[in-house]
Structure formats: C-alpha cells, structure tokens
XYZ file of C-alpha atoms in Angstrom:
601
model
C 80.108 22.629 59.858
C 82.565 24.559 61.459
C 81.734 27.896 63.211
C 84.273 29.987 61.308
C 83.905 28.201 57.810
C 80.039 29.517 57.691
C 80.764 32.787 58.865
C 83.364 33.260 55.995
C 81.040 31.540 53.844
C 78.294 33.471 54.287
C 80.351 36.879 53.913
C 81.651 35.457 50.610
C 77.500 35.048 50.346
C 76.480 38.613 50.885
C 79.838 40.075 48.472
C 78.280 38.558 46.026
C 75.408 40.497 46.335
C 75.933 43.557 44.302
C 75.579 41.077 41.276
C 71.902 41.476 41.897
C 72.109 44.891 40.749
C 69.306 47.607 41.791
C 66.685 44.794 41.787
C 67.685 43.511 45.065
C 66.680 46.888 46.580
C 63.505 47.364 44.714
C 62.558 43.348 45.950
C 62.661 45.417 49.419
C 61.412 48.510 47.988
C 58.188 46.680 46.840
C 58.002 44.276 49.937
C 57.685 47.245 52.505
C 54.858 49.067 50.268
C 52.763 45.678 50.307
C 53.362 45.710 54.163
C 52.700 49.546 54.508
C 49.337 48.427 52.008
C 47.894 45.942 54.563
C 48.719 48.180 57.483
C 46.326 50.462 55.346
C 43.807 47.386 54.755
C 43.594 46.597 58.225
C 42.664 50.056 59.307
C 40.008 50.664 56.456
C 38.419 47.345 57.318
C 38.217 48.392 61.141
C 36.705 51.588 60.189
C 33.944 50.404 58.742
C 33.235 47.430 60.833
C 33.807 49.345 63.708
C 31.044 51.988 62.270
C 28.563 49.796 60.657
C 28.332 47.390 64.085
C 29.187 49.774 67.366
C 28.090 53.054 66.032
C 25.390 51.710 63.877
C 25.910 54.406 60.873
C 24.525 54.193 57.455
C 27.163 51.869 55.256
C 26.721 54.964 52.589
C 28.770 56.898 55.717
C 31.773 54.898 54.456
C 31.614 54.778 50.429
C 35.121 56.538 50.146
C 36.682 53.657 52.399
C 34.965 50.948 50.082
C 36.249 52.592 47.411
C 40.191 52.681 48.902
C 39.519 49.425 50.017
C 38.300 48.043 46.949
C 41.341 49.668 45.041
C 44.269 48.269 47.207
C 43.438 44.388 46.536
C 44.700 45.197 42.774
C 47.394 47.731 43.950
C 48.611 44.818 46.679
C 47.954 42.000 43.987
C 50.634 44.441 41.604
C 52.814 44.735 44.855
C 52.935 41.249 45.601
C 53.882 40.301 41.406
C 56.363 43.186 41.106
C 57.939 41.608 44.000
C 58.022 38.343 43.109
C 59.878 39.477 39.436
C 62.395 42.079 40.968
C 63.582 39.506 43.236
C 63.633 36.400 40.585
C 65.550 38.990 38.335
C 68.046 39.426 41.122
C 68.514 35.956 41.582
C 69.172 35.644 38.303
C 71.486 38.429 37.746
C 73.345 36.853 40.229
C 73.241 33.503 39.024
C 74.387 34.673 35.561
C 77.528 36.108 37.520
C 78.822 33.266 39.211
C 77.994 30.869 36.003
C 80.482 32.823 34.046
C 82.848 33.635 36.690
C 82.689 29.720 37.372
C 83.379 28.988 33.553
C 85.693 31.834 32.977
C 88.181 30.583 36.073
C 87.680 27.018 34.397
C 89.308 28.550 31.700
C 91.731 30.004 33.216
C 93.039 27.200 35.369
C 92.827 24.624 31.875
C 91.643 21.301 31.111
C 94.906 19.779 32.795
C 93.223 21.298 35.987
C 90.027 19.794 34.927
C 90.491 16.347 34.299
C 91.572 16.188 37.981
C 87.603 15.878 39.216
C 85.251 13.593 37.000
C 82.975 15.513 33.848
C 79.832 14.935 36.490
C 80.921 16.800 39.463
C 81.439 19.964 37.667
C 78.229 19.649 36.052
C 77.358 19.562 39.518
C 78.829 22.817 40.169
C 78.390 24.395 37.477
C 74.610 23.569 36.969
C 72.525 22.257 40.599
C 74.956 24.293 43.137
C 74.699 27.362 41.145
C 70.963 27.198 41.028
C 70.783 26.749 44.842
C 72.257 30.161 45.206
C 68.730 31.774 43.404
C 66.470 31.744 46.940
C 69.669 33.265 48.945
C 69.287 36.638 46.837
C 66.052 36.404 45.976
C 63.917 36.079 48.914
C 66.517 35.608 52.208
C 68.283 38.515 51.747
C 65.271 40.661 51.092
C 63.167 39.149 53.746
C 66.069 39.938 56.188
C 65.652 43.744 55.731
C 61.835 42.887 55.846
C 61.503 41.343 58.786
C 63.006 44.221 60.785
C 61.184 47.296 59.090
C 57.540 45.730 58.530
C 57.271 44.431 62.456
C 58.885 47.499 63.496
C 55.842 49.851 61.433
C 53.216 47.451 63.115
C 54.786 48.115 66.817
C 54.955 52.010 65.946
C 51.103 51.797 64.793
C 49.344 49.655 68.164
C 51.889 50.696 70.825
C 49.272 54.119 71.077
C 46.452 52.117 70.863
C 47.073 49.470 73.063
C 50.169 49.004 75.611
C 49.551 45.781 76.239
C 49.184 44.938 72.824
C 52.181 46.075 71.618
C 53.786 44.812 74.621
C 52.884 40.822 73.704
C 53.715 41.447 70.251
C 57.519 42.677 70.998
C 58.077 39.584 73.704
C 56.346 37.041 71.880
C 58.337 38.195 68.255
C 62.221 37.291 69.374
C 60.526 33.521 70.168
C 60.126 32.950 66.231
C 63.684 33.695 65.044
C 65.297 32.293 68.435
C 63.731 28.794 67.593
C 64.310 29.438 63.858
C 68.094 29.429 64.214
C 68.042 26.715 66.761
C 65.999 24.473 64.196
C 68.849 25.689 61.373
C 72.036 25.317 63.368
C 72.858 21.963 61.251
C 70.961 22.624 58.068
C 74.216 24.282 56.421
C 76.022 21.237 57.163
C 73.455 19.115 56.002
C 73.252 20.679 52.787
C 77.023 20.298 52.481
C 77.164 16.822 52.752
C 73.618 16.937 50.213
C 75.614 18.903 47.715
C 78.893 16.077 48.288
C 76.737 13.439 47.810
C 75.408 14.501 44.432
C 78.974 15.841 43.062
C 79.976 11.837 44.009
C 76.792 10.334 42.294
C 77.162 12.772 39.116
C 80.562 12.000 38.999
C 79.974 8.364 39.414
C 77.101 7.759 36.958
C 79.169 9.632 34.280
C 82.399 7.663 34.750
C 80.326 4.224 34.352
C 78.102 5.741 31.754
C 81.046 6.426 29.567
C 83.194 3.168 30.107
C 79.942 1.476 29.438
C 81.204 -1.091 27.249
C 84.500 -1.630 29.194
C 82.057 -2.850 32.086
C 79.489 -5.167 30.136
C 82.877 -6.908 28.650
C 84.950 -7.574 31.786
C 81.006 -8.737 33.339
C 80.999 -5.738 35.959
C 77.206 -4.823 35.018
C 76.014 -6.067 38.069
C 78.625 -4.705 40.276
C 78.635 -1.375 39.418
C 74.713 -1.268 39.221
C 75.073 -1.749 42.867
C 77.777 1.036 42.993
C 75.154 3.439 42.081
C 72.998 1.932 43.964
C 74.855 2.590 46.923
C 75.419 6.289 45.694
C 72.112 7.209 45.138
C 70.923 5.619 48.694
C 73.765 8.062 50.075
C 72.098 11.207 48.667
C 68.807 9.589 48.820
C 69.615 9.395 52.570
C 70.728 13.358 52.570
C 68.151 14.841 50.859
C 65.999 13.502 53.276
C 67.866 14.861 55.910
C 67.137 18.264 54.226
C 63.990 18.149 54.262
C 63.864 16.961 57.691
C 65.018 19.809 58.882
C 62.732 22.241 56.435
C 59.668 20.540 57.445
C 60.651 21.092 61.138
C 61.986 24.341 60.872
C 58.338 25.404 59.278
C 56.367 23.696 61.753
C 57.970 24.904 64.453
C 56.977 28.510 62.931
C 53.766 28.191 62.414
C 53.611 26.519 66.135
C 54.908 29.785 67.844
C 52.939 32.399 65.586
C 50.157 30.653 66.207
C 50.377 30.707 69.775
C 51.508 34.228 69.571
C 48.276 35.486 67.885
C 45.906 33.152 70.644
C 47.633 34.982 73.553
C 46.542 37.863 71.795
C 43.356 36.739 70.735
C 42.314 36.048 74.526
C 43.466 39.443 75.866
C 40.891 40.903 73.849
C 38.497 38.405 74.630
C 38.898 38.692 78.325
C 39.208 42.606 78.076
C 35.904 43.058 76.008
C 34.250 40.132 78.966
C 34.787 42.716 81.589
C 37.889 40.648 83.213
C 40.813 42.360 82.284
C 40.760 46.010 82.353
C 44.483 47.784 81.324
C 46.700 48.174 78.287
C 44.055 51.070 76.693
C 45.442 54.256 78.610
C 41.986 54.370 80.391
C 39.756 55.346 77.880
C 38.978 51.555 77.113
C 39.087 49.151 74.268
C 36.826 49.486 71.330
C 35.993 47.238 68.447
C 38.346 49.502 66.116
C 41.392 49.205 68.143
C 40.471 45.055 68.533
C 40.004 44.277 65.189
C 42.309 46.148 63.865
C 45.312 45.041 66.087
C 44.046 40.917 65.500
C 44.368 41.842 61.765
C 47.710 43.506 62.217
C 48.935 40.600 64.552
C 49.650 37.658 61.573
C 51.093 40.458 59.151
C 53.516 40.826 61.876
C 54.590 37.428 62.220
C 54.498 36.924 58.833
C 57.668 38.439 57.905
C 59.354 36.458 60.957
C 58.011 33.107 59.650
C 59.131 33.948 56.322
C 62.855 34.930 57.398
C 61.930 31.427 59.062
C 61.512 30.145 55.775
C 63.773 31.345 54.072
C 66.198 30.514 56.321
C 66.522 26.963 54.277
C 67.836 29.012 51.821
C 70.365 30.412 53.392
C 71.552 27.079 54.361
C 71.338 26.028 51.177
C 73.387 28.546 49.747
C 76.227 28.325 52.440
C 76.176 24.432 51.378
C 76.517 24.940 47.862
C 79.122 28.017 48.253
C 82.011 26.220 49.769
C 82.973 24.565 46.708
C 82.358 27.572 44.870
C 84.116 29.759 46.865
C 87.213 27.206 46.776
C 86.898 27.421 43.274
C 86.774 30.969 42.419
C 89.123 31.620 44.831
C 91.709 29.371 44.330
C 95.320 30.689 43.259
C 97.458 28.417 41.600
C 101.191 28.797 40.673
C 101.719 32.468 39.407
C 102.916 31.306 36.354
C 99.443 29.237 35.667
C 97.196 32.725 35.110
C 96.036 32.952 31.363
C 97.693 36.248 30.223
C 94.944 38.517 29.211
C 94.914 40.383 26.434
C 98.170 42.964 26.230
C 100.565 39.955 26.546
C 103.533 40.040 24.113
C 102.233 38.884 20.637
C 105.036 37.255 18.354
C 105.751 37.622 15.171
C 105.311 34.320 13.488
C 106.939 35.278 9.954
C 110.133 33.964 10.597
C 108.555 30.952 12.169
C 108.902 29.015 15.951
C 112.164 28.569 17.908
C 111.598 27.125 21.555
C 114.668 26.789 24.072
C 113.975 25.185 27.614
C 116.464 25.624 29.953
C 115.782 24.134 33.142
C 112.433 23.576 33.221
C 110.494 21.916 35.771
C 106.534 21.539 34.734
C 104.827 21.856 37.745
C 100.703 20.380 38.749
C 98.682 23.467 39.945
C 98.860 22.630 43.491
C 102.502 23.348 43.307
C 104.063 19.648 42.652
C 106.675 19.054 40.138
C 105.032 16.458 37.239
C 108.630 17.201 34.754
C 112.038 18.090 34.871
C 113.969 19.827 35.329
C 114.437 19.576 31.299
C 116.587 21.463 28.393
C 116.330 21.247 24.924
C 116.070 23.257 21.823
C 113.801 23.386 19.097
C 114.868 25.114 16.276
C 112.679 26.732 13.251
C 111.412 23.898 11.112
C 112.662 21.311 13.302
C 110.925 17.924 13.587
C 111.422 16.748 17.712
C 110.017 13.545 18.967
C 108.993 12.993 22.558
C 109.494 8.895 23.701
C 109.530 7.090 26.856
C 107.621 4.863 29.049
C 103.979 5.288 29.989
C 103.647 8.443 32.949
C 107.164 9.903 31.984
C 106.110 13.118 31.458
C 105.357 13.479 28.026
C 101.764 14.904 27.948
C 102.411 17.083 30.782
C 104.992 18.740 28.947
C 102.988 19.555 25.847
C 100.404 20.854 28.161
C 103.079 23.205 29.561
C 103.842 24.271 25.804
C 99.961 24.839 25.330
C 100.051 27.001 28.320
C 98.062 24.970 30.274
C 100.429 24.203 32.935
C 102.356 26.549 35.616
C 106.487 25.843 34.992
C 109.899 26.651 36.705
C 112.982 27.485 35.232
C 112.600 29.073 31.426
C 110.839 28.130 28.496
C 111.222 31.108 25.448
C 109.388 30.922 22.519
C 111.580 32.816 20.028
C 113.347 34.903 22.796
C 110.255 35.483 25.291
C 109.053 33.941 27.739
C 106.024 31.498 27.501
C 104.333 33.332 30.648
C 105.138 36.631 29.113
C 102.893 35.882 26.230
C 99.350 36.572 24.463
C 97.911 32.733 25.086
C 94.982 33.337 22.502
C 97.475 35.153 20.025
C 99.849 32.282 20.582
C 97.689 29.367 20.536
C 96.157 30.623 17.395
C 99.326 29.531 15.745
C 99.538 26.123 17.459
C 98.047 23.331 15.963
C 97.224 20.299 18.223
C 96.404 17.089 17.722
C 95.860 14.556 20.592
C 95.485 10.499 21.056
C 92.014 11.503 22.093
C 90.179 13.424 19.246
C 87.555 15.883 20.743
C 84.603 16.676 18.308
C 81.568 18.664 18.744
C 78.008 18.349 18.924
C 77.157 19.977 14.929
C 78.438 19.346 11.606
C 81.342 17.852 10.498
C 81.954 21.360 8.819
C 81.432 23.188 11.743
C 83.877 20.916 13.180
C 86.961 21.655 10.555
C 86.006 25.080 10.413
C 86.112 25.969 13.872
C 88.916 28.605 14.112
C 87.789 30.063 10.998
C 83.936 29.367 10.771
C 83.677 31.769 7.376
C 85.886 28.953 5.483
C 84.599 28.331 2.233
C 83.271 24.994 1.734
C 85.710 24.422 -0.947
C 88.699 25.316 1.758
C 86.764 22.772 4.186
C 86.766 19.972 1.620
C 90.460 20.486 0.673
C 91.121 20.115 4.229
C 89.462 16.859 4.648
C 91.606 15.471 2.037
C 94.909 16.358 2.810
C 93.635 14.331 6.398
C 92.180 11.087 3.867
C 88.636 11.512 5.492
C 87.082 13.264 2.089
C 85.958 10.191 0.709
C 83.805 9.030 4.003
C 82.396 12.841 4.047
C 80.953 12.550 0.419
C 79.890 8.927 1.025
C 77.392 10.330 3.278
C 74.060 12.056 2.268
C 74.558 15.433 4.068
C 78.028 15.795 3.240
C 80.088 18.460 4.913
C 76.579 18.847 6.877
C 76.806 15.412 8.132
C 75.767 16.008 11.473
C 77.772 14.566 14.264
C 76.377 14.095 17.781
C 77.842 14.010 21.307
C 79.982 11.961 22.318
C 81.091 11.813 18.708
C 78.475 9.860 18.000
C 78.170 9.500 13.628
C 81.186 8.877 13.131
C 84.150 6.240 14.575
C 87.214 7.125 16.418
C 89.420 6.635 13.321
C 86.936 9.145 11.382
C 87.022 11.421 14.145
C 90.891 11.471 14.484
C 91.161 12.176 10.831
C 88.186 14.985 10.706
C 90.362 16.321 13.837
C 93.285 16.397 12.051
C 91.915 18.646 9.275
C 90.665 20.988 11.997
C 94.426 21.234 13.354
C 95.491 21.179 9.392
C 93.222 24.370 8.779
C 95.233 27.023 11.629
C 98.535 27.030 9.115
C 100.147 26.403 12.308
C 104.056 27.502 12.418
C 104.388 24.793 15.313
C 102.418 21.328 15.771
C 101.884 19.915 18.886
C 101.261 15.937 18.426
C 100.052 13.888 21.396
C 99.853 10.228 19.601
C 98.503 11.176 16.548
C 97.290 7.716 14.949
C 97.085 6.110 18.036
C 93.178 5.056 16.702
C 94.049 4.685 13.251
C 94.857 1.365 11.288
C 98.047 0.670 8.966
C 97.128 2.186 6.263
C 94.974 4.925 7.407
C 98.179 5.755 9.791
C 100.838 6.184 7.134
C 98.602 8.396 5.196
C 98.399 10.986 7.891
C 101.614 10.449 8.792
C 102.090 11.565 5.110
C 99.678 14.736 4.799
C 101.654 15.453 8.399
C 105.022 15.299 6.928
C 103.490 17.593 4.083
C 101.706 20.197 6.213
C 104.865 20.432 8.412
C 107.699 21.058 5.603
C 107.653 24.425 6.706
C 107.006 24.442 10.186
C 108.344 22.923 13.709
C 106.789 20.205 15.209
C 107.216 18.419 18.600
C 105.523 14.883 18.615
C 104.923 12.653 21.867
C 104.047 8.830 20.221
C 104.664 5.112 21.574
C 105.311 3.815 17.729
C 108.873 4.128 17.368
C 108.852 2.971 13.700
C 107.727 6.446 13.417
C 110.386 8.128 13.850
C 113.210 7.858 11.370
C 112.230 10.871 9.625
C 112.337 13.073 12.965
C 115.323 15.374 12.935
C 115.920 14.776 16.723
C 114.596 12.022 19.670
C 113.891 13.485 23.213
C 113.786 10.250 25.070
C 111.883 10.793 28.759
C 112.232 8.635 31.932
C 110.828 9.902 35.102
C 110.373 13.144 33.715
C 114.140 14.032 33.143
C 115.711 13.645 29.059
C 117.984 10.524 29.708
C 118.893 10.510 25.782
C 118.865 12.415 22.656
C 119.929 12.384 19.265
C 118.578 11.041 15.762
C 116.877 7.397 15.184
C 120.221 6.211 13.970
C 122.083 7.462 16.635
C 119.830 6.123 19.561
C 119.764 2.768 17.839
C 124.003 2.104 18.056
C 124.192 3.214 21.799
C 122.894 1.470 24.552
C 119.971 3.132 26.748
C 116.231 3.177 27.336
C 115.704 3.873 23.694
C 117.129 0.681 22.191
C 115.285 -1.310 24.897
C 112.343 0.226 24.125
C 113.191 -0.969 20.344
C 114.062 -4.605 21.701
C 110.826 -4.865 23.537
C 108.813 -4.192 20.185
C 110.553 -6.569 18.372
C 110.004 -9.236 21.094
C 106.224 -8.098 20.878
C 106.569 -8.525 16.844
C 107.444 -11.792 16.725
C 105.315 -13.424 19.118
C 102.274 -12.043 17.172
C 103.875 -13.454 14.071
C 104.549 -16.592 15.970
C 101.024 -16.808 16.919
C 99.613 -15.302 13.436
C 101.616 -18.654 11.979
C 100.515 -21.266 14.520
C-alpha cells in the first residue's frame, strides 16, 4: 500500500476515536492499575521469599503481606474484566458510529448511487469491514498508551536496584517493536486486498444467487459454480496471507522476549556464581532485588508483545477503512445532498406544477445521464415518458424523486427541487416502479407503511381499488399474510398490485410511474390501469412505460432519444407526423402480427 494512503488512513483511524467516548480512557485507566498491581505483586512475593529463605524469619513475620497478596489476585482478576468491558464498550460505541454514519450517507447519496456496486459488497461494508474496526479501538489504541507508561514504571522501579538490570531491559525493549513493524510493513496491504476479495465474492455469490433461475435455464450451473469457485480460492488465498503474517508477527515476539528475559536470567545467574560482580552500586545483589526484577522482566515485555499483537489490528483496520473512508467522505454534485430538515415545504392544496427548463440530469460522479430537457407539467396533468431502452427515462424520474444531482432548473410549483424539504416532498409523491419492492412482514405492514396506524378497514379498501383484495382474503392470515424476503409468498403480479395500494394509500398530488404493469397480464393490467386513472383524476402524473397502447388517454407524450425530447404532443398528434414515435408504433404492429401469424400456424 502506498506510504501516504496509510498515513491518511490511519489519521482518518484515530479521528474516529472520540466515538469511543470516555471508555477508551478508562480501557487505559484500568490497564495501568493492573500493571501498577503486579508491580505491587512482584514486590510482595520478593519480600517474603526473600525473608522466609535468606533471612530465615518466622512466615508469621509476613502475615500482613499474605494478606495484600492474597487480596490483589481478586482486585487484578476485577482489573483485568473491567478492562476487557470498557474497551469492548468502546469498540462498540465506535462501531455503532460508523454503522449509522455508513447507512445515513447511503441515504443520502440514494439508491441510484447504490445500484452502482452489487447488494453483496455493501453488505460487505456495511457488516465484516465495520466489525474489523472493533480491535483498532479496543485493544491497539489502548495498548499503544500502555506500552509506553507500564515499561516506563518498571525502568523507574529496577534502575535503583540494579544498573545493569535496567540497562538490558531499555536496549533489549526497542528490539520487540523494531521487528514488530518490520513483520507488519505489508499486513495493511494484505488486508486490503483480503477485504477486496470478499466485497468481489459477496458481490458475486449474491448476483448468481438471485439470477438463479436465469442460470439453470440458459445451462450456466456449471460455469458459474466454477466462478465462485475461482472467487472463493482468491480470498481463500488472502486470508491465508493474513494469517501468515499474524502467525509470524507473534512468533517473532515471543522469540525476542524470550531471549530478552534469558539474557537477564543469566546475569543473575552468573552474578549470584561469583563471576560477574557490577550493576548493584556495590552493596551486592540479594535474592529480593533478583527475584523481584525476573518477575518484573515478562510484565515488561508484555505490553510490547501485546502492541505486537495488536498490531494485526491495526492493519486490519487501515484495510477495512479505505473503502470506508471513500465512502463517508465522498462529495458528490452539490445539488445531490438530501436537504435536511428546514428545506422549503410546499403547500400541496392547490396541487403539483413542475417546469424544467434546461435540465441536464447528471450521475454522481459528475457525468451527464439526460438532457438538457424542458417541459411543463401542469396541475392535474397526465405526461407520458416513451423512447427506446437507456434513453433516459428512469434517470429522469430519479431526478424528480430527488435522487439524482441536476443542471439547469427544475421548480416544483415555483421552487426549486434542490431548495426543497425531500421527506416533506416525497411524502406527497407516490411511486410505483417496473420492479415492485416488498418487505420482509405482512402484507399489511406492507400497504400501510407510510401510515402504519391505518385501520384495517382503510388497508382493505386499498387493496381493492389495486384488484389484489380477493387473493388477500383467499389466504388464511389475511391482511397478516406474511410475506418473506425476496418477496417470497406472493408472485410478482401480486406484489406489483399489493405495491400499488401502498403508493395508492399517500393521496399523492403527483404519481411517479416507472412501467407500472410491466409484470401484470391483460386483464390484471387494464384494471390498474383503471383504479390508476381513478386515483389520479385529481392529481398530476408523469408515467415512463414501453406499451404505447397505453397512452391515448395521456394528456401529453414526452418522447426521449438519447436523453434529449425529440417529440411531443398528444397520441393523436404523434401518430399523423413522422418521427421516432410512429416507428416505435410500426415496430409493435410488425411484432403483433407475427405472433398472430404464428398463434394461427
């Protein structure tokens, strides 16, 4: 990974920290009084070994240190647990932060933004890389602070007893972090590449998962089987590497502390054999100072090997933060930011006039999808939007739903789309798209969803006006009929039509359309065209379909083509001048009567 992309990674890292609240400094707080408590240990146990063996005193000479002693294993046992719950509380804190800061700038930027990465990915993000931020706050961050103070303490406490002590302690210490980051210099960008590799599999899995039947029919089974194959062997292969690099990092650790503590280990054993004879200030080396110093000696490597340790985690957290930091930072097109609450709220009363003059729908990188467009929908007016497939259609109504940054101007009765309340305003939309969207629950809590304290009566009228009541009371449940994910319970035309009534229930002043029947049959499709027509008597409407039989009771016909308005006028109009739109009407005829032709043969 490159130098300067982990440095600003892991500052974006440690801003992040005040998330943890005050439990990230009492993690610390309660990590320096265990060290501080086996400093204490070490110096009781001494005492009384030292006494009891070289000075050969009475063990009742030393009930009050039993007593301390015996009372710090449950005082360090508390230490060690309040720890270990301040510090998971911090990591969570934090983890809670970024979750909703990660689903509230989802929000913001819109499903258009979105759909532009596959449903797995950002389950990636939002669920595996978020967790992998947890040990960063929780223990490397803490242990960082740690490994300076506790060491430091231990120095400050066998420096007077013993020089030379002290003396291989401080030059054997820098050995343990100096191989640590030398062992860590490519975990970061191993994790990375770990954290890729699983957005690509998740991503993967849930594309095939969900065209499912698409692939048994066209016989790609097989093929794709070996797809995944390939993309779990690819983060198969970098997990591995991971770990690779933790199970090195921690042996190297445990290599150098060891060694640390044996260089120690045989100055004392020399010194108390009669061959070496300095580092005690002259007034020699007894079993106290000894003992107590070999005790002190892995509590003060501990805290380095743990950094050591840790230091995974930091990795780990610098890999998972670079798509989160490109996410939460990412600015798209001034116009795209979801106006907060104080936005200009409209009065709907008189109903929904929208004039576009100019206006150029633009992607959220900054590319121009429409336009530039003008047109003007009047109060009560019916509009239809036609044209070949990718001419702009969708992307336009997505602009209308806010969800999409624009050029140029786009009032909604005299103000400015981007001036606007978006949750005031879209809570007098109703849309209604090619792809009905249900919900995991009921099929009431699906109708009901703006206003969940409808009364079941309300709910049932609603369902009828959208001709799915009948299939509702059919079933056992009724409005409680549960459906699953995936819209599982029900079929697409049942879940258009239950969709429908959910649009039907906001007593919308403007309908946004986006193929409406596009899943339904004949008869099912003229008679929600009907409860349409019936729901929209008093309100405007702007309709993108494909079926151009549709629309001879539309007051006007936007016709698209490579994202500019080549035509308009009404379905009588459009069909006695030559253009796109009486092609359009040729090439369904054509398609008519070879299906007859064939239905006849």
């Amino acid at each position: 990974m490159d130098k300067s992309l982990e440095k600003q990674l892991t500052s974006w890292l440690r801003q992040q920290k005040k998330s943890c609240g005050f439990y990230l400094n009492l993690t610390v707080l309660f990590g320096l009084l265990t060290g501080f408590s086996l400093i204490v240990q070490a110096y009781l146990l001494s005492t009384i070994l030292h006494g009891i063996i070289i000075l050969e005193l009475d063990k009742s000479h030393y009930t009050n240190e039993f007593l301390f002693l015996l009372a710090l294993i449950p005082v360090r046992a508390l230490l060690a647990f309040a720890r270990e719950r301040a510090s998971f509380e911090s990591g969570k804190r934090l983890r809670l932060q970024i979750r909703s800061a990660v689903l509230d700038k989802l929000i913001e930027l819109g499903p258009a933004f979105i759909k532009g990465k596959p449903v797995g990915s950002w389950a990636s993000i939002v669920l595996e890389q978020v967790e992998d931020l947890h040990d960063f706050y929780a223990r490397y961050l803490p242990q960082i602070i740690l490994a300076g103070f506790i060491p430091l303490t231990i120095l400050i406490v066998v420096f007077p007893l013993n020089w030379a002590a002290g003396l291989i302690l401080l030059t054997t210490a820098p050995l343990i972090p100096m191989f640590m980051i030398l062992v860590g210099m490519g975990a970061a960008d191993a994790n990375r590449k770990n954290f890729s590799a699983l957005a690509k599999l998740s991503g993967h899995f849930m594309d095939r998962l969900k065209g499912l039947p698409t692939l048994k029919i066209f016989n790609r089974g097989d093929a794709e089987v070996k797809e995944i194959e390939t993309a779990s062997e690819e983060f198969r292969e970098r997990t591995m590497s991971v770990l690779r690099m933790a199970f090195l990092s921690s042996a190297v650790l445990e290599f150098f502390a060891a060694v640390s503590i044996a260089v120690l280990a045989v100055y004392f054993g020399f010194n108390y054999l009669g061959h070496l004879n300095f580092g005690d200030y002259g007034g020699g080396i007894s079993l106290f100072v000894g003992l107590f110093v070999l005790m002190l000696a892995p509590e003060f490597y501990q805290p380095l090997r743990d950094m050591g340790t840790h230091y995974h985690a930091k990795a780990q957290a610098i890999g998972a933060a670079e798509e989160l930091m490109a996410l939460l930072e990412y600015k798209p097109e001034a116009d795209a930011i979801e106006r907060k609450a104080g936005g200009i709220e409209l009065d709907w009363r008189t109903g929904v006039e929208i004039i576009a003059t100019d206006l150029a729908v633009m992607s959220h990188d900054g590319g121009q999808l429409v336009g530039p467009l003008s047109f003007h929908l009047k109060q009560g007016q019916h509009v239809a939007l036609v044209g070949p497939s990718g001419s702009g259609k969708t992307s336009l109504l997505n602009a209308l739903l806010g969800f999409l940054p624009y050029h140029g101007s786009l009032k909604v009765n005299g103000f400015e789309l981007r001036e606007l309340d978006k949750a005031h305003y879209r809570r007098h939309l109703a849309w209604l798209g090619q792809d009905p969207q249900l919900f995991h629950g009921t099929v009431r809590d699906n109708v009901a969803m703006a206003n969940p304290d409808m009364r079941d009566a309300e709910v049932e009228a609603l369902l009828a006006k959208a001709k799915v009541l009948d299939f509702v009371q059919e079933q056992a449940l009724g409005l409680q009929h549960p459906i699953g994910e995936q819209m599982t319970g029900v079929s697409v035309g049942q879940a258009q039509r239950i969709a429908l009534a959910r649009a039907l229930g906001q007593e919308a002043k403007l309908f946004l359309l986006d193929e409406p029947t596009a899943s339904l049959d004949s008869h099912s499709e003229q008679a929600v065209l009907s409860a349409l027509r019936d729901a929209m008597s008093q309100s405007s409407c702007l309709m993108v379909t494909h079926r151009l039989e549709q629309l001879d009771g539309m007051d006007t016909i936007l016709v698209l083509d490579k994202g500019e308005i080549v035509q308009r006028g009404s379905f009588d109009e459009l069909n006695r001048e030559k253009g796109l739109f009486r092609q359009m009407q040729d090439d369904v005829c054509e398609v008519e009567t070879c299906i007859d032709k064939e239905s006849n043969s």
